[in-house]
Every structure is written in C-alpha cells, then in structure tokens.
XYZ file of C-alpha atoms in Angstrom:
563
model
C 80.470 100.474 117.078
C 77.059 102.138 116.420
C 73.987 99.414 116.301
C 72.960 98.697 112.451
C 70.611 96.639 110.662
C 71.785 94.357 108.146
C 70.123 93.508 104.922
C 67.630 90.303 105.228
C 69.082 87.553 103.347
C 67.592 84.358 101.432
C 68.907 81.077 102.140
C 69.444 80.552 98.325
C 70.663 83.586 97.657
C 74.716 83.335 96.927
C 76.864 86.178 97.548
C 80.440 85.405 95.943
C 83.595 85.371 97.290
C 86.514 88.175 96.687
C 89.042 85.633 95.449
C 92.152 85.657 93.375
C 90.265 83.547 90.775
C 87.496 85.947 90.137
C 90.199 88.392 88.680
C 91.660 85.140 86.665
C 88.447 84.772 85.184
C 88.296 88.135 84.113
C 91.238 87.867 82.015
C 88.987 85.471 79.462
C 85.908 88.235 78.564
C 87.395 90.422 76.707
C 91.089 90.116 74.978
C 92.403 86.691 75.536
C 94.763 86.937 72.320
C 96.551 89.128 74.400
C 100.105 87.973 75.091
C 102.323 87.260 77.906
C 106.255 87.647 77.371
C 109.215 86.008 78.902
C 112.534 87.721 77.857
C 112.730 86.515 74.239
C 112.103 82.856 75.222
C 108.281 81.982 75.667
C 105.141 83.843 74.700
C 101.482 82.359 75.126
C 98.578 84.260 75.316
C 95.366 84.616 77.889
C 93.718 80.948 76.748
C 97.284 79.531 76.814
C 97.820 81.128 80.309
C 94.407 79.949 81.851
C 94.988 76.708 80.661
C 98.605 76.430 82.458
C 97.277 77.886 85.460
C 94.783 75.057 85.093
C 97.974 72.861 84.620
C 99.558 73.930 87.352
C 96.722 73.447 90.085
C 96.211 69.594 88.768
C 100.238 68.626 89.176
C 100.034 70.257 92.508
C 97.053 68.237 93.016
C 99.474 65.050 91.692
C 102.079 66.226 94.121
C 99.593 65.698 97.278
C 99.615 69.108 98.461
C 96.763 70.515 99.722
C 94.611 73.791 100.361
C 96.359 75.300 103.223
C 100.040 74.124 102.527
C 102.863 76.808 102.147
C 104.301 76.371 98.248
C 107.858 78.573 98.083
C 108.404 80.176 95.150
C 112.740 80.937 93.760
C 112.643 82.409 90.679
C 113.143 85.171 88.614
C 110.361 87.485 87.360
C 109.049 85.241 84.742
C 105.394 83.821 83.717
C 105.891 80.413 85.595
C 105.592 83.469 88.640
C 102.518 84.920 87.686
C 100.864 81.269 87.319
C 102.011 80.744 90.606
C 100.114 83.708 91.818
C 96.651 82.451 90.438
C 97.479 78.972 89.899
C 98.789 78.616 93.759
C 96.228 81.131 95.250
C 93.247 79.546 93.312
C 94.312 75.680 94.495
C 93.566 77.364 98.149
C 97.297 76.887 98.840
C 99.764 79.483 100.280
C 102.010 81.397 98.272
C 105.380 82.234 99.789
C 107.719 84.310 97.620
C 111.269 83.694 98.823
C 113.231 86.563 98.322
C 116.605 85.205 96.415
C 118.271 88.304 98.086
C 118.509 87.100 101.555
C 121.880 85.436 103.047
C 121.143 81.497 102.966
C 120.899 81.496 106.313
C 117.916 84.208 106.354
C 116.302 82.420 103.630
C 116.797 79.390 105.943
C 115.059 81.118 108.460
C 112.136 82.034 106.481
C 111.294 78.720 104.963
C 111.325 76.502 108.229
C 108.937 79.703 109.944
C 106.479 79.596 107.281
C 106.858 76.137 107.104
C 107.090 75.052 103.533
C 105.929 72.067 102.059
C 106.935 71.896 98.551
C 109.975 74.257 96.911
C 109.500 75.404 93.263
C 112.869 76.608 92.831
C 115.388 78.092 89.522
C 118.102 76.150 88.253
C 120.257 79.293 88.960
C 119.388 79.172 93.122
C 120.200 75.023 93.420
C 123.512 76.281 94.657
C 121.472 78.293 97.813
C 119.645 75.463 98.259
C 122.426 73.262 98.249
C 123.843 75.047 101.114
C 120.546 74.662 103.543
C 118.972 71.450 102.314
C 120.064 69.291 105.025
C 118.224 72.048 107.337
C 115.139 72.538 106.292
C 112.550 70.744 108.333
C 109.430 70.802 106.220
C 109.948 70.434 103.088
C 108.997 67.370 101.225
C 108.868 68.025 97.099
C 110.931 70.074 94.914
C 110.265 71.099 91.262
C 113.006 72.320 89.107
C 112.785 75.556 86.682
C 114.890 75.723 83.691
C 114.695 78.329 80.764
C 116.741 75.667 79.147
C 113.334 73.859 78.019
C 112.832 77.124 75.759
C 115.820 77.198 74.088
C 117.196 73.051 73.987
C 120.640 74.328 73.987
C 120.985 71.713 77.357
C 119.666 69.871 79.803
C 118.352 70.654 82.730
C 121.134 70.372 85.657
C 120.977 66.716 87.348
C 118.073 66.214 89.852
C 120.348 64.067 92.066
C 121.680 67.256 93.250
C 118.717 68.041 95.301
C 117.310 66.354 98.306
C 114.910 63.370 98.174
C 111.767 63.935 97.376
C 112.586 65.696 93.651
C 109.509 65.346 91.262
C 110.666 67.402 87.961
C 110.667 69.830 86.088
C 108.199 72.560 85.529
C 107.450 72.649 82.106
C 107.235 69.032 82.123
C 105.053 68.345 84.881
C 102.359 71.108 83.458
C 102.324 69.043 79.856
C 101.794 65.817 80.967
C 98.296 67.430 83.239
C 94.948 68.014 82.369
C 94.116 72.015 81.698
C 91.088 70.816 82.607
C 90.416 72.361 86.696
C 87.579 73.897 88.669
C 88.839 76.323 91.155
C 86.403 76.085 94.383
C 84.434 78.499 96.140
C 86.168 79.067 99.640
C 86.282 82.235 102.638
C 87.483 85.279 100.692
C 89.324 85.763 104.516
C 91.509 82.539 103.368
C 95.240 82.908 103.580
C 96.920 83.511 99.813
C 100.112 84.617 100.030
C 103.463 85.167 102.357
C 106.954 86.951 102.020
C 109.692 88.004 104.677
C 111.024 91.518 105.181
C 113.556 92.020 107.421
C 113.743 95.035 109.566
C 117.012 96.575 111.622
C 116.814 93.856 114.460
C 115.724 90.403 114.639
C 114.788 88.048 112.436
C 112.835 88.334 109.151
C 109.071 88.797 109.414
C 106.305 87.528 107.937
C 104.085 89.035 106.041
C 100.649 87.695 105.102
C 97.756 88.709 103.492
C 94.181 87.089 102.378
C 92.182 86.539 99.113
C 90.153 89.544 100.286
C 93.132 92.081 100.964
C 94.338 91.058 97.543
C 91.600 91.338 95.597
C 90.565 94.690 97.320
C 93.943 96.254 97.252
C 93.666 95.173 93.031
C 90.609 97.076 93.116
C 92.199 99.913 94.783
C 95.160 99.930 91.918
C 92.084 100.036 88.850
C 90.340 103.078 90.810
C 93.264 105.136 91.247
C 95.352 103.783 88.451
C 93.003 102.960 85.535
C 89.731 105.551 87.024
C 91.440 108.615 88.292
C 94.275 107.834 85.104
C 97.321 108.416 88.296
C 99.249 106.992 85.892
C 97.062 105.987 82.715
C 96.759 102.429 81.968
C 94.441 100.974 79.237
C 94.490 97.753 78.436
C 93.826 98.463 74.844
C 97.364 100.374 73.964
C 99.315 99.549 77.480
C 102.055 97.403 77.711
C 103.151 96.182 81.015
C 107.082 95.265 82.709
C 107.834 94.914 86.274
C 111.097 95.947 87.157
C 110.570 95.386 91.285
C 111.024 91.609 91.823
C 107.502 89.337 92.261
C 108.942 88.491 95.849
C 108.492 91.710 96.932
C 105.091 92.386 97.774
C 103.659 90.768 94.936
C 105.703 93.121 92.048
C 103.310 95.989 94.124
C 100.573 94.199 93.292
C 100.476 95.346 89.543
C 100.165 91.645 88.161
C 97.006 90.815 89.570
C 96.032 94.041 87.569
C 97.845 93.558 84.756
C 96.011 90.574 84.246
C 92.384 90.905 85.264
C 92.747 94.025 82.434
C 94.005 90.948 79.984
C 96.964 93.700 79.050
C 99.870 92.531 77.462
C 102.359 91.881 79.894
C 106.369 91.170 79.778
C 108.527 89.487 82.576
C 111.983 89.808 82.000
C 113.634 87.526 84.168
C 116.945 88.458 85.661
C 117.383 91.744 85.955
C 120.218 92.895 82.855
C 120.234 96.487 81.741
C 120.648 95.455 78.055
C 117.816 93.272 77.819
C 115.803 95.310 79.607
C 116.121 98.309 76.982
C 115.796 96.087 74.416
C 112.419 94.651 75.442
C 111.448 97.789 76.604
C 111.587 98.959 73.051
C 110.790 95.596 70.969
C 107.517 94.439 73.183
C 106.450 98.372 73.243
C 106.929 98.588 76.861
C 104.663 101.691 78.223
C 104.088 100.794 82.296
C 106.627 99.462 84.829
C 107.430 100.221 88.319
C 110.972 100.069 90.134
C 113.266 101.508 92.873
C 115.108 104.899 91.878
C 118.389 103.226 91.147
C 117.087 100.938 88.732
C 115.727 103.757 86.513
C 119.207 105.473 87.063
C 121.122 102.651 85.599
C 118.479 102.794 82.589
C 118.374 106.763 81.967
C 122.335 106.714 82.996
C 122.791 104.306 80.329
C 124.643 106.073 77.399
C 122.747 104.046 74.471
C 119.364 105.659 76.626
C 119.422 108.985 74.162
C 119.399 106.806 71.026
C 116.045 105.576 72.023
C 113.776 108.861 73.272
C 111.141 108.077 70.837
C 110.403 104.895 72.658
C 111.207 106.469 75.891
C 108.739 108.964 75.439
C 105.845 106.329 75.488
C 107.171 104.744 79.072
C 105.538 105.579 82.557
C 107.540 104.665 85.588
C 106.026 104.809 89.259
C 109.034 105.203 91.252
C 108.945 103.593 95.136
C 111.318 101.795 97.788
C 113.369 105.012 97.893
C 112.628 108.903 97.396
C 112.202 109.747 94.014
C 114.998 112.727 93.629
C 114.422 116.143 91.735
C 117.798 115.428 90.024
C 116.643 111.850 88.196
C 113.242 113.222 87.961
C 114.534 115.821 85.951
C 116.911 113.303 84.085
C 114.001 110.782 83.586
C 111.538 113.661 81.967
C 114.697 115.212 79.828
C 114.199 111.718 78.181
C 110.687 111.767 77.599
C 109.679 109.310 80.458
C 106.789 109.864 82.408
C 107.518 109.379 86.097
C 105.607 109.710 89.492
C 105.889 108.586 92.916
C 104.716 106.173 95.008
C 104.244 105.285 98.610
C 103.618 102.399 100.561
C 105.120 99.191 102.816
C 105.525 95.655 102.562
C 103.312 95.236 105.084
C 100.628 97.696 103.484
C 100.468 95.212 100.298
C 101.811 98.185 99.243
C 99.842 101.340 97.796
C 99.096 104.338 100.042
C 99.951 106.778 97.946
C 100.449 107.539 94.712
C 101.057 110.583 92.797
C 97.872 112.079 90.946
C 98.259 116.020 89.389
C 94.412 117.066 89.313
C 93.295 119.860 85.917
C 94.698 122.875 87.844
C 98.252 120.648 88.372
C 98.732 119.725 85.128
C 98.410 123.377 84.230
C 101.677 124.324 86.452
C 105.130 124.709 85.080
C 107.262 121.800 84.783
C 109.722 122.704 87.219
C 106.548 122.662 90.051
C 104.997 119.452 88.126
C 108.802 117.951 89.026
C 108.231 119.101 93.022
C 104.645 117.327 93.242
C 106.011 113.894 91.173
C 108.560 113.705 93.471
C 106.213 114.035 96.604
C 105.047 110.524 97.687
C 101.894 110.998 95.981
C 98.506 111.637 96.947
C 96.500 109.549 99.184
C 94.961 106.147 97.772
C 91.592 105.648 97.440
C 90.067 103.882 100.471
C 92.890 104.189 102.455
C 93.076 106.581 105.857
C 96.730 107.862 106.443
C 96.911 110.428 109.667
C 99.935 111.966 111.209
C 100.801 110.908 114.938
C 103.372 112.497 117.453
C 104.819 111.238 120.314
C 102.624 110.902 122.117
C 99.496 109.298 120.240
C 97.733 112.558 119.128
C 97.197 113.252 115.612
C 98.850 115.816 113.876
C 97.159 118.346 111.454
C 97.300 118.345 107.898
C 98.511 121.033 107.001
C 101.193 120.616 104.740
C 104.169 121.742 107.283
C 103.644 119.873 110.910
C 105.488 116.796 110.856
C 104.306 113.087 112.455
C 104.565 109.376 111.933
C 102.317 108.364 109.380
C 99.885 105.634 110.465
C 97.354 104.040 108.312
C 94.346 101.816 107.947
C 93.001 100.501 105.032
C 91.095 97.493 103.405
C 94.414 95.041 102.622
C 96.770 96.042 105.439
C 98.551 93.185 106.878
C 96.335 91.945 110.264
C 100.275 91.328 111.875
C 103.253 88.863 111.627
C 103.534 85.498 110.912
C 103.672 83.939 114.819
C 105.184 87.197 115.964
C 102.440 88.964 118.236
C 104.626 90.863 120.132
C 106.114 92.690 116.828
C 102.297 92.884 115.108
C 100.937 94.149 118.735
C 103.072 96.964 118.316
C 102.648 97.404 114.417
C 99.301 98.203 114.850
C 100.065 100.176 118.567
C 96.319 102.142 119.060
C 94.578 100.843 116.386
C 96.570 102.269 113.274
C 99.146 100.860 111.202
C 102.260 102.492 112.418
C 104.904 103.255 109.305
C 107.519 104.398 110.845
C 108.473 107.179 108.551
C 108.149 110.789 109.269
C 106.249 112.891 107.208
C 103.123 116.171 106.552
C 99.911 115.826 104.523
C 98.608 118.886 103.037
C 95.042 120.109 103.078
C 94.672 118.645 99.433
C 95.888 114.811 100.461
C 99.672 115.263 99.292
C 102.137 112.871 101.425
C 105.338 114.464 102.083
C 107.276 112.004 103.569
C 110.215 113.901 105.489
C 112.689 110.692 106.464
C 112.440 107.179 108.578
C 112.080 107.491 111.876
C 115.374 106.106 112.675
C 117.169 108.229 110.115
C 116.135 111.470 110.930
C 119.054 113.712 111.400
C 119.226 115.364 115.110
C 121.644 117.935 114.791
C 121.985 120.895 116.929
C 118.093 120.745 118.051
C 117.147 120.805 114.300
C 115.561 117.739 112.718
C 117.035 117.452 109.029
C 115.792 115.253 106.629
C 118.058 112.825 105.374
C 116.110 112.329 102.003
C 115.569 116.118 101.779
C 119.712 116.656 101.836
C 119.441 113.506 99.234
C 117.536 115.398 96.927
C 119.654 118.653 97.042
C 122.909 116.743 96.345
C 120.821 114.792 93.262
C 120.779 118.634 91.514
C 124.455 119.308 91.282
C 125.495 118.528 88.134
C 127.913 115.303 88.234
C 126.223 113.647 90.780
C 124.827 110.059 89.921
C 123.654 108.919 93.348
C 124.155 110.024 96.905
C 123.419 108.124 100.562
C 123.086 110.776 103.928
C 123.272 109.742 107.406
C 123.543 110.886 110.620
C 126.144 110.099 112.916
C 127.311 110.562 116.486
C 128.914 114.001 116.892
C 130.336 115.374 120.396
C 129.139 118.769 120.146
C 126.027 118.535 117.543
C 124.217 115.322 118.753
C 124.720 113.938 114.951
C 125.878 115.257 111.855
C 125.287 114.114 108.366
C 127.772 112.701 106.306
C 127.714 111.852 102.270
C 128.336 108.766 100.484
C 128.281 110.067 96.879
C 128.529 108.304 93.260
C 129.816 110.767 90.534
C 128.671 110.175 86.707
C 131.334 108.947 84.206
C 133.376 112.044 83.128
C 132.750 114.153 86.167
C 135.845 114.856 88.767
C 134.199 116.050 91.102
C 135.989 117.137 94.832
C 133.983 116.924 98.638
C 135.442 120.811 98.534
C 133.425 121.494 95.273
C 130.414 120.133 96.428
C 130.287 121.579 100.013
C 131.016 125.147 98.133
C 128.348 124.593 95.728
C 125.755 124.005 98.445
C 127.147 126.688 100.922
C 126.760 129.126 98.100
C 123.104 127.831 98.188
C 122.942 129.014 101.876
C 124.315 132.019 101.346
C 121.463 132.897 99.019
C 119.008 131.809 101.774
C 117.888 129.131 99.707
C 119.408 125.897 101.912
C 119.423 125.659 105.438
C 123.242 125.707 107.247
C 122.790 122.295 108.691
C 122.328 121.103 104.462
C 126.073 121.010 104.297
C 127.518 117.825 105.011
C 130.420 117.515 107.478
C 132.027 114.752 105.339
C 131.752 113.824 102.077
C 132.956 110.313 100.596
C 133.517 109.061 96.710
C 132.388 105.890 96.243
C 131.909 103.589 93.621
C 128.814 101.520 94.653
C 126.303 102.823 98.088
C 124.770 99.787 99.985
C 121.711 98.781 98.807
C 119.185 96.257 100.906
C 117.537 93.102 99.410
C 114.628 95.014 97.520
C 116.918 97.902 96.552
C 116.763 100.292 99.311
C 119.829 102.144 100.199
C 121.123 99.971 103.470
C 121.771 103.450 106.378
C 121.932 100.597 108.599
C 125.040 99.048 106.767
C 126.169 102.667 105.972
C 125.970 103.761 109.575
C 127.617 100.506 111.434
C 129.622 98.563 108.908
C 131.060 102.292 106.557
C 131.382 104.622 109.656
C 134.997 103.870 110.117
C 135.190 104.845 106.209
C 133.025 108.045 106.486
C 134.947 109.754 109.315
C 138.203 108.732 107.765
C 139.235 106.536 111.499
C-alpha cells in the first residue's frame, strides 16, 4: 500500500452514509405516481410504498426487534418483499431471504445458523414450517402473509397453527402503524442482508453483504445498465418483472434499481406461465431477468406467437445457466431482446453483462447471436483475471483458458461463521469462481464450463456447456443436460440428458448422426458426440434453477449408462 495523503476534514462537515435508504429516498423526487404491481391483486404507487415501508419499520419497532436482529423472509416475489428490502434494511435490521426451495431440513439449517429472530412467512409455506417449528432455536415472532386480504374470498388460515409467539398478519399489522418513521444515520459497513446457497458438499452457506456493497453494486447496475444502455432501461417508458426469485441474491439486485429509478415495477408472485404472459402483456412488461429454462417455457409456450407485438418490446438478461444459441435464436425469432449475464451468489451478482459497442451492433445477426450468448462483457468497476493451477494469471486473449477470479466493490468479505470455506473463497487475494473460462482483448467473458464439470476425455478438456449449446441447434430439441462420466479407456465421456419439443420424435441415432455429420465437415470436434444419449421428460434442476450435474451424475448415472 503506497503512502497517501488524505483530504483535511472539518469537524462539522458530514459526509453521508451509502445506505439502502438513500436509494428509498430517491424513489420520491421525481415520479412517485409511479406504480407497483402484485399479480392482479394490489397496486399502490411510490407515496403509498414509502409510507408502508414507513409502516413496516414502526410494527417491527412494536414487535421489539432491534437493529442488528436477523428478520427471515418466506414468500413469493411480491411487494410485501421489496418493503422488506428497504423497510428491513433501513430499520438497521438483517434481511435473510429463505429460499422456499430448500428441503425443510436445509431450510432448518439455515435459520438456526443465521439465527433468526422473527419469521415473516406465506400462508402457502405454514406447512414447511410446520414440519421444523419445534426445532428452531431462535425464533421468537411470526407474522402471517395472506393474498387473501386482497381478494376477501377467506380468511386467513388459523394462527393456532403456528408456534407461540404469533403476532398477525401483515397487512394488518402495517394499518394499524404510524407511516410516520425516520430512518437513522448508521456505518454504511452495517450488515443488510443474508441468503444460503448450497454448494456440492456440506452444508448451506451464508452469504452476507453490507449497506455499502448494496448500494455500490446498485450503482454498478445504473452505470452499465441505464449509462452504457447494456440493456436500456429508462424509467420514463420501462416496465420492470423479475422472473429470478427475491431470495436469490436479491432478484440480482434489479429491485433496489428498479426503485431508486421510481420505474414501474410488477411482482408476480408464484411463478405460473399463464399469468406471467398475461401480465407481461397487460402491465406492458419491457425488463425482466431469469434462468434459461424459464424463458423456454415462455417462448415454448404455443399461445407465445399470438403475442409478438408485445414480445417485441421485452428485454430479458439471461443468467444461472448458459444462455444457448438455439433459445437465443428462438427468443429473437419472437422479437425479444435477450443478452447474457454473469455473476455468483456470492458476487451480489453482476460481473458481466453483455454490452455490443457501435461496430457490434453493425454485425450480422447470426454473430450478434454468438456475442449475446457470451457471458457478457466485464462490469464496470469490477476486476475479473484468469488463474491456472498454479496461481499465475492467464492472458486475455480470447483462447487460453483459467479460473476466473474477481474483485470488486460488493463481493461477499466470506461466509457466515465459516472461515475455513471464505479463507479459501478468497485463496490469494481474489475471489475464486470456480468456473473455467477466456477473456478477450476487448473484455468479453467466455465462460468455458465449472470447474467440476469440465469434461476430461482422452487428454482433451470439452466443455460441457459448449456440447449444450450444439445440441440446443438441432431442430426438435427443447433442452439438453451433458456430463461427464467415468469411462475405462477415455478418463470420462459425456453423456446427454435431452428434452424433445412437442411433435418431434426424435432418436439418440438421429442426433449422434446429425452431429457426426457436423464433424465430418470439420465444423465439431470428435469428442462433441455423445457416447449416450437419454429422452427425458424433465432434467434436474437445483433450487434457483440451475441444471443439478451433481444429481445427474450420482443419483441418474445408473439411468444414463442403461445399468
């Protein structure tokens, strides 16, 4: 560290805080009649939402909790979650988002780790929580949420069915308190929020990150999103959906955007391919983000055609899995706008995201389709360099291959009382991904395969996600899953899992001849053949959407080489 001189400083002089209720406040200055949508139930706008957050920080103030305590949020993507992330944030409390995903006994896990002290929890989860109640060894207060306040069609399921220590519901808590709340001043390094991903051994970890990484990381999404235009997003004509669940890593962090721009925004709950379409199209949907098999499902969808006009307004950043030539191609036949992006649970997430520069945009849209589906370009303020084996970087130069490791301004500082497992996340200083990838001389991520799913066959390294990609161009194919496994006289070879569209009868013959025919012109490599191919009708997917290799490779091996 080189000797500076820092800036003289009055003792008057006040230098604020980054803090999640700055970018509340912005939300007020400029378009508060802007509205906030849940499913076809509840709109407010921005006064109506400060006000609730307002709400919000007074009943937990009723409830005794205090700056500091853990608050667990079960629910579905709704605006009751995006008070929680100001409302809960601003208090000075912790926000933990439980991911409904987990087996009980993982979400078990995470809730007596991070140490809970007050459950806000879904009417649709009471039976998860009926099956670990009697476990949990924190946890003092419960709040019910119901959607059934919106409509009055019934009551709210009994509170006797919860533990002791039940003190409502929701919606009637926040209207009999004040909207009247000053959010304090407090260290912009204060803890603001928690979540759990689980890895391929051990238990879940935890993930944490400050007012500071938050609000920095937000700033990071309006340079690259809103000031480059990566993906344009004006709050004047933009309308905004997640379709990745607010558990996981804050919905990418797009809320806390979403709403410092005051942009209309619409949550829609549980996840149902209908509704989603239709308030896609009825709330003028034009931004969301989501794993690759969610925008399948929706461009799949035979009704999707019907609706290209509206289609043609939507831009999708794709993440949690490789973004394929074959639904990139499917998504843009529709209209849809769609790029790539890159990034980690414990990276809060954005490293990358796609960005075509003038001479880009230029190219032919078969080359436009190769760049989307790269993992995009590097984010601004972050550092991502390429490390081998042996802890020397790699260059950039578009074809040598290394782990990507990263530093940045909101990176996660470790896990959650896990040293040993954040020691070695952060191994030499850098954040170590764990995925295997080359960076070109222009800042393009290329992100070859995990670490652990690299295919080693025959002293060749084949990318899983590259063979992935090739099988997503052969006409029938809805969704495929590669993975190595142990082969006597190869080391590994890679196998297919393989969903066929509706109407297609496709054969493993068929398909193998199809891509050897690609050899044969020189345009695959040999090893791009699979040794086995399987029909199914559903691949594993993890919590947060990810095909599960794990699963595929332990749990589906006896079913992929036919033993």
């Amino acid at each position: 560290m080189i000797q500076t001189k820092l800036i003289p400083r009055t003792a008057e002089a006040h230098e604020p805080p980054m803090l999640i209720k700055s970018m509340l406040a912005q939300s007020l200055k400029y378009e508060p009649q802007r509205e906030i949508v849940y499913r076809d139930l509840f709109r407010m706008n921005y006064i109506q939402f400060n006000q609730r957050v307002r709400k919000l920080a007074n009943v937990l103030t009723e409830l005794g909790i205090k700056p500091g305590d853990m608050v667990a949020v079960f629910d579905w993507d709704s605006h009751r979650y995006l008070e929680c992330f100001f409302g809960v944030t601003s208090y000075g409390a912790i926000l933990h988002t439980i991911n409904v995903r987990l087996s009980p006994a993982q979400i078990l896990y995470t809730m007596n780790h991070a140490k809970d002290k007050i459950v806000l929890i879904h009417e649709d989860f009471l039976p998860i929580l009926a099956a670990i109640k009697d476990q949990l060894t924190t946890v003092e207060k419960f709040v019910v949420l119901s959607d059934k306040v919106y409509t009055g069609t019934a009551e709210v399921k009994p509170l006797n069915e919860l533990p002791e220590g039940v003190e409502g519901e929701y919606e009637a808590l926040l209207n009999s308190a004040s909207d009247q709340y000053e959010f304090p001043d407090f260290d912009e390094n204060t803890w603001a929020t928690s979540f759990y991903t689980t890895g391929t051994t051990g238990n879940p970890k935890g993930v944490y990150f400050s007012h500071r990484q938050l609000f920095m990381h937000t700033m990071g999404l309006l340079t690259y999103i809103i000031g480059y235009e990566a993906m344009p997003f004006k709050g004047s004509t933009d309308v905004y959906m997640p379709i990745t669940p607010m558990f996981h890593v804050h919905a990418w962090g797009f809320p806390f955007l979403a709403t410092m721009m005051s942009a209309k925004q619409v949550y829609p709950g549980r996840y149902e391919p209908e509704l989603l379409l239709k308030l896609l199209i009825a709330e003028g949907v034009t931004l969301s983000h989501c794993v690759p098999t969610i925008l399948n499902m929706l461009v799949s969808s035979p009704a999707a055609p019907r609706f290209r006009e509206n289609l043609s307004r939507w831009k999708v950043i794709i993440g949690g899995s490789a973004l394929t030539k074959g639904l990139a191609n499917a998504a843009t036949g529709l209209g849809i706008t769609v790029i790539s992006g890159y990034g980690m649970s414990e990276t809060a997430p954005i490293l990358a995201v796609g960005y075509l520069n003038e001479q880009e945009k230029m190219c032919l849209p078969e080359e436009q389709i190769d760049l989307r589906t790269r993992a995009g370009r590097i984010a601004p303020f972050v550092e991502l360099r390429l490390m081998d084996d042996n802890g020397q970087f790699v260059a950039h130069d578009g074809h040598s291959l290394g782990e990507i490791v990263a530093r940045g301004p909101w990176l996660t500082q470790g896990y959650y009382e896990d040293p040993e497992r954040g020691a070695d996340l952060w191994k030499g200083g850098w954040l170590h991904t764990g995925d295997v990838a080359s960076i070109t001389t222009d800042h393009w991520v290329i992100v070859s395969d995990r670490t652990k799913d690299v295919i080693k066959t025959g002293g060749e390294w084949v990318s899983s996600l590259d063979m992935e990609d090739v099988l997503s161009q052969v006409e029938g194919i809805a969704e495929s899953a590669v993975v190595g496994l142990p082969d006597e006289r190869w080391g590994e070879r890679p196998h297919a899992l393989i969903i066929q569209k509706p109407g297609y009868a496709l054969t493993a013959e068929g398909v193998k001849a199809e891509l050897q025919a690609k050899v044969d012109r020189g345009d695959l490599h040999k090893w791009y053949v699979p040794d086995r191919i399987v029909f199914v009708q559903e691949i594993p997917k993890t919590s947060v959407g990810k095909i599960d290799k794990k699963k595929i490779r332990s749990e589906m091996k006896e079913l992929i080489l036919g033993k």
